[in-house]
Amino acid sequence: MADVNPVLLDEQLCFSIYSASKKFNHFYQSALAPFGLTYPQYIAMLVLWEKAPLTVHQLGDRLELDSGTLTPLLKRLEKQGWVSRVRSQTDERQVLIHLTEMATTKRDEVYSRIGQCQNLLGMSGDEIDSMMSELVTVKEQLDNVSHRRLITKEVDKVN
Amino acid sequence: MADVNPVLLDEQLCFSIYSASKKFNHFYQSALAPFGLTYPQYIAMLVLWEKAPLTVHQLGDRLELDSGTLTPLLKRLEKQGWVSRVRSQTDERQVLIHLTEMATTKRDEVYSRIGQCQNLLGMSGDEIDSMMSELVTVKEQLDNVSHRRLITKEVDKVN
DNA sequence: GGCAATTTAATTGTATACAATACTCTGGAA
DNA sequence: TTCCAGAGTATTGTATACAATTAAATTGCC
């Protein structure tokens, strides 16, 4: 136990990101209150507005969520009238998520609302771009480490 | 509906942060597998290792979590032997969270493990500092907007 | 053509998050 | 002293997340 340094919460990038993520979550939940959408429901709708219909799997690829999360989320979106879930005719394993007429109609209202609320944040495009590119780097590192399974293998090997 | 611009998932800072937060979560969950700690349990332990005992409220202030989340989380930490939950003698409304002997003993092991795993990420201190200071700015903006309740008031006023 | 391996969703079980509510305790005002 | 507003924690209900398993459909390979 020679190389031990204290780990302080306030110095942890992970906590900054975790905390920011929760704040964004609340921000959009409030912003979208008129539409009754949660943040995860909202990002699902964003993807569908870009390109519907999509299978659960395709949607999950974009959102980095699996069917364990998406199935109940999509059932709630269906109950609230945003999407319909239809078994594919050509491959009955798949479920296609279609937009309803209501979702198509309300798309621009949501886009507009989001645009207005984001303006309140007063962040320039450059600030946002710079931050996002740094986040890409971090995420790539995290993916690399997980993918190479370094965490459980290489660290243990050292000990 | 004049000012409508499409909202694309890949251009959303919120999604970059949301996604990074989930990846960090997995990273630490793997890193801490030998100790059986989840990420939220780990950050709770970090705070307690800095300064225990703390009341549920004090811990919640640091972690930005309320008793609805912390009470069950702390019960699980207690069941696994990391903390003890003790009603304060001087104010019976409060519950003090103490470290167990096991937690004190294992602290440096966890610190060391975290240090090693973080090294695998290959991020310089400067990179981390720069990112964290940008995140502070974003979080302040989000706090301001929520606090001033701009989302539901000022935007609606415009319409 | 038949069947094992794979793919796709759904389900189950555990652990966060958080709003809203309930409950108990404390300190102060009448 | 009694009463009550407020503080601190727990509980309830809803909605994510995700690992692991299940079940059904499809594909590949012989």
Short mmCIF file of C-alpha atoms (C1' of nucleotides) in Angstrom, two decimals:
data_model
loop_
_atom_site.label_atom_id
_atom_site.label_comp_id
_atom_site.label_asym_id
_atom_site.label_seq_id
_atom_site.Cartn_x
_atom_site.Cartn_y
_atom_site.Cartn_z
CA MET A 1 0.00 0.00 0.00
CA ALA A 2 2.77 2.42 -0.95
CA ASP A 3 1.13 4.47 -3.69
CA VAL A 4 -1.89 5.71 -1.78
CA ASN A 5 -3.23 9.18 -2.33
CA PRO A 6 -6.46 10.39 -0.82
CA VAL A 7 -9.40 10.52 -3.25
CA LEU A 8 -11.37 13.71 -2.69
CA LEU A 9 -14.88 14.04 -4.07
CA ASP A 10 -14.42 17.61 -5.21
CA GLU A 11 -11.47 16.63 -7.38
CA GLN A 12 -13.28 13.86 -9.20
CA LEU A 13 -14.19 14.52 -12.83
CA CYS A 14 -16.70 11.69 -12.60
CA PHE A 15 -18.64 13.53 -9.92
CA SER A 16 -18.66 16.78 -11.88
CA ILE A 17 -20.10 14.94 -14.83
CA TYR A 18 -22.53 12.93 -12.73
CA SER A 19 -23.76 16.11 -11.09
CA ALA A 20 -24.05 18.01 -14.38
CA SER A 21 -25.96 15.13 -15.90
CA LYS A 22 -28.52 15.24 -13.13
CA LYS A 23 -28.90 19.02 -13.48
CA PHE A 24 -29.46 18.72 -17.22
CA ASN A 25 -32.01 16.05 -16.49
CA HIS A 26 -33.98 18.43 -14.26
CA PHE A 27 -33.56 21.27 -16.70
CA TYR A 28 -35.16 19.36 -19.55
CA GLN A 29 -37.77 17.78 -17.34
CA SER A 30 -38.90 21.32 -16.43
CA ALA A 31 -38.52 22.62 -19.95
CA LEU A 32 -40.66 19.78 -21.26
CA ALA A 33 -43.23 19.84 -18.49
CA PRO A 34 -45.90 21.17 -20.91
CA PHE A 35 -45.42 18.01 -22.94
CA GLY A 36 -45.11 15.58 -20.03
CA LEU A 37 -41.83 14.12 -21.31
CA THR A 38 -38.99 12.94 -19.07
CA TYR A 39 -35.42 13.46 -20.24
CA PRO A 40 -34.88 9.87 -21.45
CA GLN A 41 -38.25 9.97 -23.19
CA TYR A 42 -37.24 13.24 -24.82
CA ILE A 43 -33.97 11.93 -26.26
CA ALA A 44 -35.83 8.88 -27.55
CA MET A 45 -38.26 11.22 -29.31
CA LEU A 46 -35.34 13.25 -30.73
CA VAL A 47 -33.96 10.14 -32.41
CA LEU A 48 -37.38 9.12 -33.69
CA TRP A 49 -38.04 12.61 -35.05
CA GLU A 50 -34.77 12.35 -36.95
CA LYS A 51 -35.61 8.99 -38.47
CA ALA A 52 -38.65 6.90 -37.64
CA PRO A 53 -39.58 4.12 -37.71
CA LEU A 54 -36.73 2.39 -35.92
CA THR A 55 -36.46 -0.97 -34.22
CA VAL A 56 -35.90 -1.09 -30.47
CA HIS A 57 -32.37 -2.22 -31.20
CA GLN A 58 -31.59 0.65 -33.56
CA LEU A 59 -32.98 3.15 -31.11
CA GLY A 60 -30.92 1.55 -28.35
CA ASP A 61 -27.77 1.87 -30.43
CA ARG A 62 -28.24 5.61 -30.72
CA LEU A 63 -29.21 6.13 -27.09
CA GLU A 64 -26.85 3.52 -25.62
CA LEU A 65 -29.76 1.85 -23.85
CA ASP A 66 -30.89 -1.75 -23.95
CA SER A 67 -34.34 -3.29 -24.20
CA GLY A 68 -34.52 -3.59 -20.43
CA THR A 69 -34.71 0.19 -20.28
CA LEU A 70 -36.36 0.91 -23.60
CA THR A 71 -39.24 -1.54 -23.52
CA PRO A 72 -40.95 0.02 -20.49
CA LEU A 73 -40.01 3.54 -21.60
CA LEU A 74 -41.55 2.98 -25.04
CA LYS A 75 -44.66 1.47 -23.49
CA ARG A 76 -45.09 4.68 -21.52
CA LEU A 77 -44.54 6.80 -24.64
CA GLU A 78 -47.14 4.64 -26.37
CA LYS A 79 -49.64 5.05 -23.55
CA GLN A 80 -49.16 8.82 -23.73
CA GLY A 81 -49.76 8.80 -27.47
CA TRP A 82 -46.29 9.65 -28.83
CA VAL A 83 -45.42 6.36 -30.55
CA SER A 84 -46.88 3.08 -31.67
CA ARG A 85 -45.09 -0.25 -31.29
CA VAL A 86 -45.61 -2.64 -34.17
CA ARG A 87 -44.17 -6.12 -34.69
CA SER A 88 -42.28 -6.17 -37.95
CA GLN A 89 -43.97 -8.20 -40.68
CA THR A 90 -40.72 -9.23 -42.31
CA ASP A 91 -38.94 -10.22 -39.09
CA GLU A 92 -41.20 -10.96 -36.21
CA ARG A 93 -38.41 -10.65 -33.67
CA GLN A 94 -38.31 -6.93 -34.27
CA VAL A 95 -40.62 -4.26 -32.96
CA LEU A 96 -40.82 -1.10 -35.02
CA ILE A 97 -41.37 2.19 -33.23
CA HIS A 98 -43.47 4.57 -35.29
CA LEU A 99 -44.35 8.19 -34.58
CA THR A 100 -48.02 8.95 -34.06
CA GLU A 101 -49.73 11.83 -35.78
CA MET A 102 -49.65 13.73 -32.51
CA ALA A 103 -45.86 13.29 -32.29
CA THR A 104 -45.40 14.57 -35.84
CA THR A 105 -47.69 17.49 -35.15
CA LYS A 106 -45.98 18.49 -31.92
CA ARG A 107 -42.42 18.11 -33.13
CA ASP A 108 -41.87 21.75 -34.00
CA GLU A 109 -43.48 22.89 -30.78
CA VAL A 110 -40.97 20.81 -28.85
CA TYR A 111 -38.06 21.95 -31.03
CA SER A 112 -39.08 25.55 -30.45
CA ARG A 113 -39.49 25.13 -26.71
CA ILE A 114 -36.08 23.46 -26.46
CA GLY A 115 -34.47 26.21 -28.49
CA GLN A 116 -35.92 28.89 -26.24
CA CYS A 117 -34.92 27.14 -23.04
CA GLN A 118 -31.41 26.51 -24.29
CA ASN A 119 -31.04 30.20 -25.07
CA LEU A 120 -31.56 30.88 -21.38
CA LEU A 121 -28.36 28.95 -20.67
CA GLY A 122 -26.37 31.57 -22.55
CA MET A 123 -23.71 29.22 -23.86
CA SER A 124 -22.03 29.97 -27.15
CA GLY A 125 -21.75 27.38 -29.87
CA ASP A 126 -17.99 27.42 -29.42
CA GLU A 127 -18.21 26.68 -25.72
CA ILE A 128 -20.55 23.79 -26.43
CA ASP A 129 -18.40 22.40 -29.24
CA SER A 130 -15.24 22.59 -27.18
CA MET A 131 -16.85 20.82 -24.29
CA MET A 132 -18.34 18.12 -26.45
CA SER A 133 -15.04 17.37 -28.11
CA GLU A 134 -13.36 17.00 -24.73
CA LEU A 135 -16.15 14.70 -23.66
CA VAL A 136 -15.60 12.57 -26.75
CA THR A 137 -12.00 12.07 -25.68
CA VAL A 138 -13.00 11.06 -22.17
CA LYS A 139 -15.65 8.67 -23.46
CA GLU A 140 -13.20 7.07 -25.86
CA GLN A 141 -10.78 6.47 -23.01
CA LEU A 142 -13.53 4.94 -20.91
CA ASP A 143 -14.62 2.74 -23.80
CA ASN A 144 -11.04 1.62 -24.45
CA VAL A 145 -10.46 0.70 -20.86
CA SER A 146 -13.71 -1.20 -20.51
CA HIS A 147 -13.30 -2.86 -23.84
CA ARG A 148 -9.80 -4.09 -23.14
CA ARG A 149 -11.13 -5.23 -19.78
CA LEU A 150 -8.10 -3.57 -18.24
CA ILE A 151 -9.90 -2.87 -15.05
CA THR A 152 -10.27 -6.39 -13.82
CA LYS A 153 -7.29 -7.89 -15.62
CA GLU A 154 -4.31 -5.57 -15.89
CA VAL A 155 -4.64 -3.86 -12.56
CA ASP A 156 -4.99 -7.15 -10.76
CA LYS A 157 -1.98 -8.48 -12.65
CA VAL A 158 0.13 -5.71 -11.14
CA ASN A 159 -0.81 -6.65 -7.61
CA MET B 1 -43.72 28.60 -35.06
CA ALA B 2 -41.20 30.79 -36.86
CA ASP B 3 -38.00 30.14 -34.92
CA VAL B 4 -37.85 26.39 -35.27
CA ASN B 5 -34.54 24.64 -35.75
CA PRO B 6 -34.20 20.87 -35.71
CA VAL B 7 -32.77 19.45 -32.51
CA LEU B 8 -30.27 16.72 -33.34
CA LEU B 9 -29.19 14.27 -30.67
CA ASP B 10 -25.55 14.29 -31.71
CA GLU B 11 -25.34 18.05 -31.23
CA GLN B 12 -26.73 18.00 -27.69
CA LEU B 13 -24.27 18.70 -24.89
CA CYS B 14 -26.73 17.17 -22.46
CA PHE B 15 -26.49 13.83 -24.24
CA SER B 16 -22.69 13.89 -24.29
CA ILE B 17 -22.71 14.45 -20.56
CA TYR B 18 -25.45 11.92 -19.92
CA SER B 19 -23.56 9.34 -21.92
CA ALA B 20 -20.21 10.12 -20.25
CA SER B 21 -21.84 9.88 -16.84
CA LYS B 22 -23.11 6.40 -17.59
CA LYS B 23 -19.69 5.31 -18.85
CA PHE B 24 -17.99 6.60 -15.70
CA ASN B 25 -20.58 4.75 -13.70
CA HIS B 26 -19.66 1.47 -15.38
CA PHE B 27 -15.97 2.22 -15.13
CA TYR B 28 -16.10 2.62 -11.36
CA GLN B 29 -18.53 -0.22 -10.89
CA SER B 30 -15.94 -2.48 -12.58
CA ALA B 31 -13.02 -0.89 -10.81
CA LEU B 32 -14.71 -1.41 -7.47
CA ALA B 33 -16.03 -4.90 -8.18
CA PRO B 34 -13.58 -6.40 -5.65
CA PHE B 35 -15.24 -4.28 -2.99
CA GLY B 36 -18.82 -4.73 -4.16
CA LEU B 37 -19.51 -1.00 -4.26
CA THR B 38 -21.74 0.71 -6.81
CA TYR B 39 -20.79 4.18 -8.04
CA PRO B 40 -23.24 6.08 -5.81
CA GLN B 41 -22.18 3.96 -2.85
CA TYR B 42 -18.56 4.75 -3.67
CA ILE B 43 -19.02 8.53 -3.72
CA ALA B 44 -20.92 8.28 -0.44
CA MET B 45 -17.95 6.43 1.03
CA LEU B 46 -15.55 9.05 -0.37
CA VAL B 47 -17.37 11.77 1.54
CA LEU B 48 -17.49 9.69 4.71
CA TRP B 49 -13.79 8.87 4.45
CA GLU B 50 -13.13 12.60 4.27
CA LYS B 51 -15.19 13.40 7.32
CA ALA B 52 -17.32 10.93 9.26
CA PRO B 53 -19.64 10.87 11.06
CA LEU B 54 -22.14 12.93 9.06
CA THR B 55 -25.89 13.23 9.21
CA VAL B 56 -27.95 12.05 6.25
CA HIS B 57 -28.63 15.69 5.49
CA GLN B 58 -24.95 16.70 5.49
CA LEU B 59 -24.06 13.76 3.29
CA GLY B 60 -26.92 14.67 0.97
CA ASP B 61 -25.64 18.25 0.69
CA ARG B 62 -22.28 17.04 -0.57
CA LEU B 63 -23.70 14.42 -2.94
CA GLU B 64 -26.75 16.42 -4.03
CA LEU B 65 -29.02 13.55 -3.07
CA ASP B 66 -32.03 13.50 -0.76
CA SER B 67 -33.12 11.04 1.88
CA GLY B 68 -35.31 9.26 -0.62
CA THR B 69 -32.15 8.08 -2.35
CA LEU B 70 -29.77 8.01 0.58
CA THR B 71 -31.84 6.11 3.13
CA PRO B 72 -32.01 2.89 1.10
CA LEU B 73 -28.45 3.34 -0.17
CA LEU B 74 -27.13 3.72 3.37
CA LYS B 75 -29.13 0.73 4.55
CA ARG B 76 -27.40 -1.33 1.87
CA LEU B 77 -23.99 0.02 2.89
CA GLU B 78 -24.86 -0.87 6.46
CA LYS B 79 -25.91 -4.39 5.53
CA GLN B 80 -22.60 -4.84 3.71
CA GLY B 81 -20.66 -3.66 6.73
CA TRP B 82 -19.33 -0.29 5.55
CA VAL B 83 -21.27 2.07 7.84
CA SER B 84 -23.47 2.14 10.90
CA ARG B 85 -26.56 4.31 11.19
CA VAL B 86 -27.10 5.76 14.65
CA ARG B 87 -29.86 8.08 15.87
CA SER B 88 -28.28 11.17 17.33
CA GLN B 89 -28.59 11.39 21.11
CA THR B 90 -28.71 15.18 21.14
CA ASP B 91 -31.28 15.50 18.33
CA GLU B 92 -33.33 12.43 17.69
CA ARG B 93 -34.44 13.64 14.29
CA GLN B 94 -30.94 13.12 12.96
CA VAL B 95 -29.25 9.89 11.95
CA LEU B 96 -25.47 9.88 12.11
CA ILE B 97 -23.58 7.79 9.60
CA HIS B 98 -20.40 6.33 11.08
CA LEU B 99 -17.66 4.36 9.37
CA THR B 100 -17.18 0.80 10.54
CA GLU B 101 -13.78 -0.59 11.37
CA MET B 102 -13.85 -2.48 8.09
CA ALA B 103 -14.43 0.76 6.18
CA THR B 104 -11.53 2.44 7.94
CA THR B 105 -9.30 -0.55 7.30
CA LYS B 106 -10.19 -0.81 3.61
CA ARG B 107 -9.97 2.89 2.83
CA ASP B 108 -6.41 2.85 1.51
CA GLU B 109 -7.06 -0.28 -0.52
CA VAL B 110 -9.91 1.50 -2.27
CA TYR B 111 -7.88 4.70 -2.71
CA SER B 112 -5.07 2.67 -4.24
CA ARG B 113 -7.37 0.73 -6.55
CA ILE B 114 -9.00 3.95 -7.74
CA GLY B 115 -5.62 5.55 -8.35
CA GLN B 116 -4.47 2.61 -10.45
CA CYS B 117 -7.66 2.47 -12.50
CA GLN B 118 -7.63 6.20 -13.12
CA ASN B 119 -4.07 5.93 -14.43
CA LEU B 120 -5.40 3.65 -17.14
CA LEU B 121 -7.50 6.55 -18.43
CA GLY B 122 -4.32 8.45 -19.30
CA MET B 123 -5.75 11.90 -18.65
CA SER B 124 -3.44 14.66 -17.48
CA GLY B 125 -4.26 16.77 -14.48
CA ASP B 126 -4.56 19.77 -16.76
CA GLU B 127 -7.09 18.09 -18.98
CA ILE B 128 -9.14 17.13 -15.96
CA ASP B 129 -8.93 20.59 -14.39
CA SER B 130 -9.91 22.31 -17.61
CA MET B 131 -12.88 20.06 -18.06
CA MET B 132 -14.04 20.43 -14.49
CA SER B 133 -13.91 24.21 -14.64
CA GLU B 134 -16.00 24.21 -17.80
CA LEU B 135 -18.47 21.91 -16.09
CA VAL B 136 -18.71 24.30 -13.16
CA THR B 137 -19.79 27.02 -15.58
CA VAL B 138 -22.44 24.83 -17.14
CA LYS B 139 -23.75 23.73 -13.76
CA GLU B 140 -23.95 27.32 -12.54
CA GLN B 141 -26.00 28.23 -15.59
CA LEU B 142 -28.31 25.30 -15.00
CA ASP B 143 -28.69 26.24 -11.34
CA ASN B 144 -29.41 29.86 -12.21
CA VAL B 145 -32.06 28.97 -14.71
CA SER B 146 -33.81 26.50 -12.44
CA HIS B 147 -33.55 28.78 -9.47
CA ARG B 148 -35.01 31.77 -11.24
CA ARG B 149 -37.71 29.40 -12.51
CA LEU B 150 -37.15 30.87 -15.95
CA ILE B 151 -38.14 27.71 -17.65
CA THR B 152 -41.79 27.74 -16.81
CA LYS B 153 -42.24 31.48 -16.37
CA GLU B 154 -40.17 33.57 -18.75
CA VAL B 155 -40.41 31.33 -21.76
CA ASP B 156 -44.16 31.03 -21.39
CA LYS B 157 -44.38 34.80 -21.01
CA VAL B 158 -42.89 35.19 -24.47
CA ASN B 159 -45.52 32.99 -26.08
"C1'" DG C 1 -34.51 -29.61 -44.97
"C1'" DG C 2 -33.15 -29.80 -40.14
"C1'" DC C 3 -31.20 -27.96 -36.26
"C1'" DA C 4 -27.81 -25.48 -33.47
"C1'" DA C 5 -26.20 -20.77 -32.88
"C1'" DT C 6 -27.56 -16.12 -33.07
"C1'" DT C 7 -30.51 -12.26 -32.90
"C1'" DT C 8 -34.22 -9.53 -30.90
"C1'" DA C 9 -37.46 -8.17 -27.28
"C1'" DA C 10 -39.37 -8.84 -23.11
"C1'" DT C 11 -38.98 -10.08 -18.34
"C1'" DT C 12 -36.92 -10.34 -13.69
"C1'" DG C 13 -34.31 -8.57 -10.03
"C1'" DT C 14 -31.50 -5.01 -7.98
"C1'" DA C 15 -30.13 -0.23 -7.40
"C1'" DT C 16 -30.53 4.47 -8.17
"C1'" DA C 17 -33.15 9.20 -8.47
"C1'" DC C 18 -36.66 12.21 -7.01
"C1'" DA C 19 -41.36 14.29 -6.01
"C1'" DA C 20 -44.69 14.02 -2.63
"C1'" DT C 21 -46.15 12.58 1.65
"C1'" DA C 22 -45.90 10.94 6.40
"C1'" DC C 23 -43.94 11.02 10.89
"C1'" DT C 24 -41.24 12.32 14.65
"C1'" DC C 25 -38.66 15.59 17.06
"C1'" DT C 26 -37.19 20.37 18.29
"C1'" DG C 27 -37.44 25.05 19.42
"C1'" DG C 28 -39.93 29.01 19.99
"C1'" DA C 29 -44.29 31.81 20.59
"C1'" DA C 30 -48.54 32.64 22.95
"C1'" DT D 1 -47.00 24.81 29.47
"C1'" DT D 2 -48.96 23.98 25.34
"C1'" DC D 3 -49.06 24.34 20.70
"C1'" DC D 4 -47.23 24.71 16.28
"C1'" DA D 5 -44.14 25.72 12.49
"C1'" DG D 6 -40.19 23.87 10.76
"C1'" DA D 7 -36.40 20.44 10.44
"C1'" DG D 8 -34.73 15.72 9.55
"C1'" DT D 9 -35.56 11.21 8.06
"C1'" DA D 10 -38.30 7.57 6.17
"C1'" DT D 11 -41.78 5.91 3.02
"C1'" DT D 12 -44.46 5.64 -1.26
"C1'" DG D 13 -44.92 5.83 -6.05
"C1'" DT D 14 -42.99 6.48 -10.58
"C1'" DA D 15 -39.25 6.23 -13.88
"C1'" DT D 16 -34.78 5.10 -15.21
"C1'" DA D 17 -30.57 1.84 -15.80
"C1'" DC D 18 -28.59 -2.53 -16.44
"C1'" DA D 19 -27.16 -7.52 -15.69
"C1'" DA D 20 -29.02 -11.87 -16.42
"C1'" DT D 21 -32.41 -14.79 -18.10
"C1'" DT D 22 -36.21 -16.20 -21.07
"C1'" DA D 23 -38.71 -16.90 -25.24
"C1'" DA D 24 -39.50 -16.58 -29.95
"C1'" DA D 25 -37.89 -15.99 -34.65
"C1'" DT D 26 -34.23 -16.29 -37.99
"C1'" DT D 27 -29.92 -17.60 -39.97
"C1'" DG D 28 -26.23 -20.59 -41.15
"C1'" DC D 29 -24.27 -24.61 -41.80
"C1'" DC D 30 -24.27 -29.37 -42.79
#
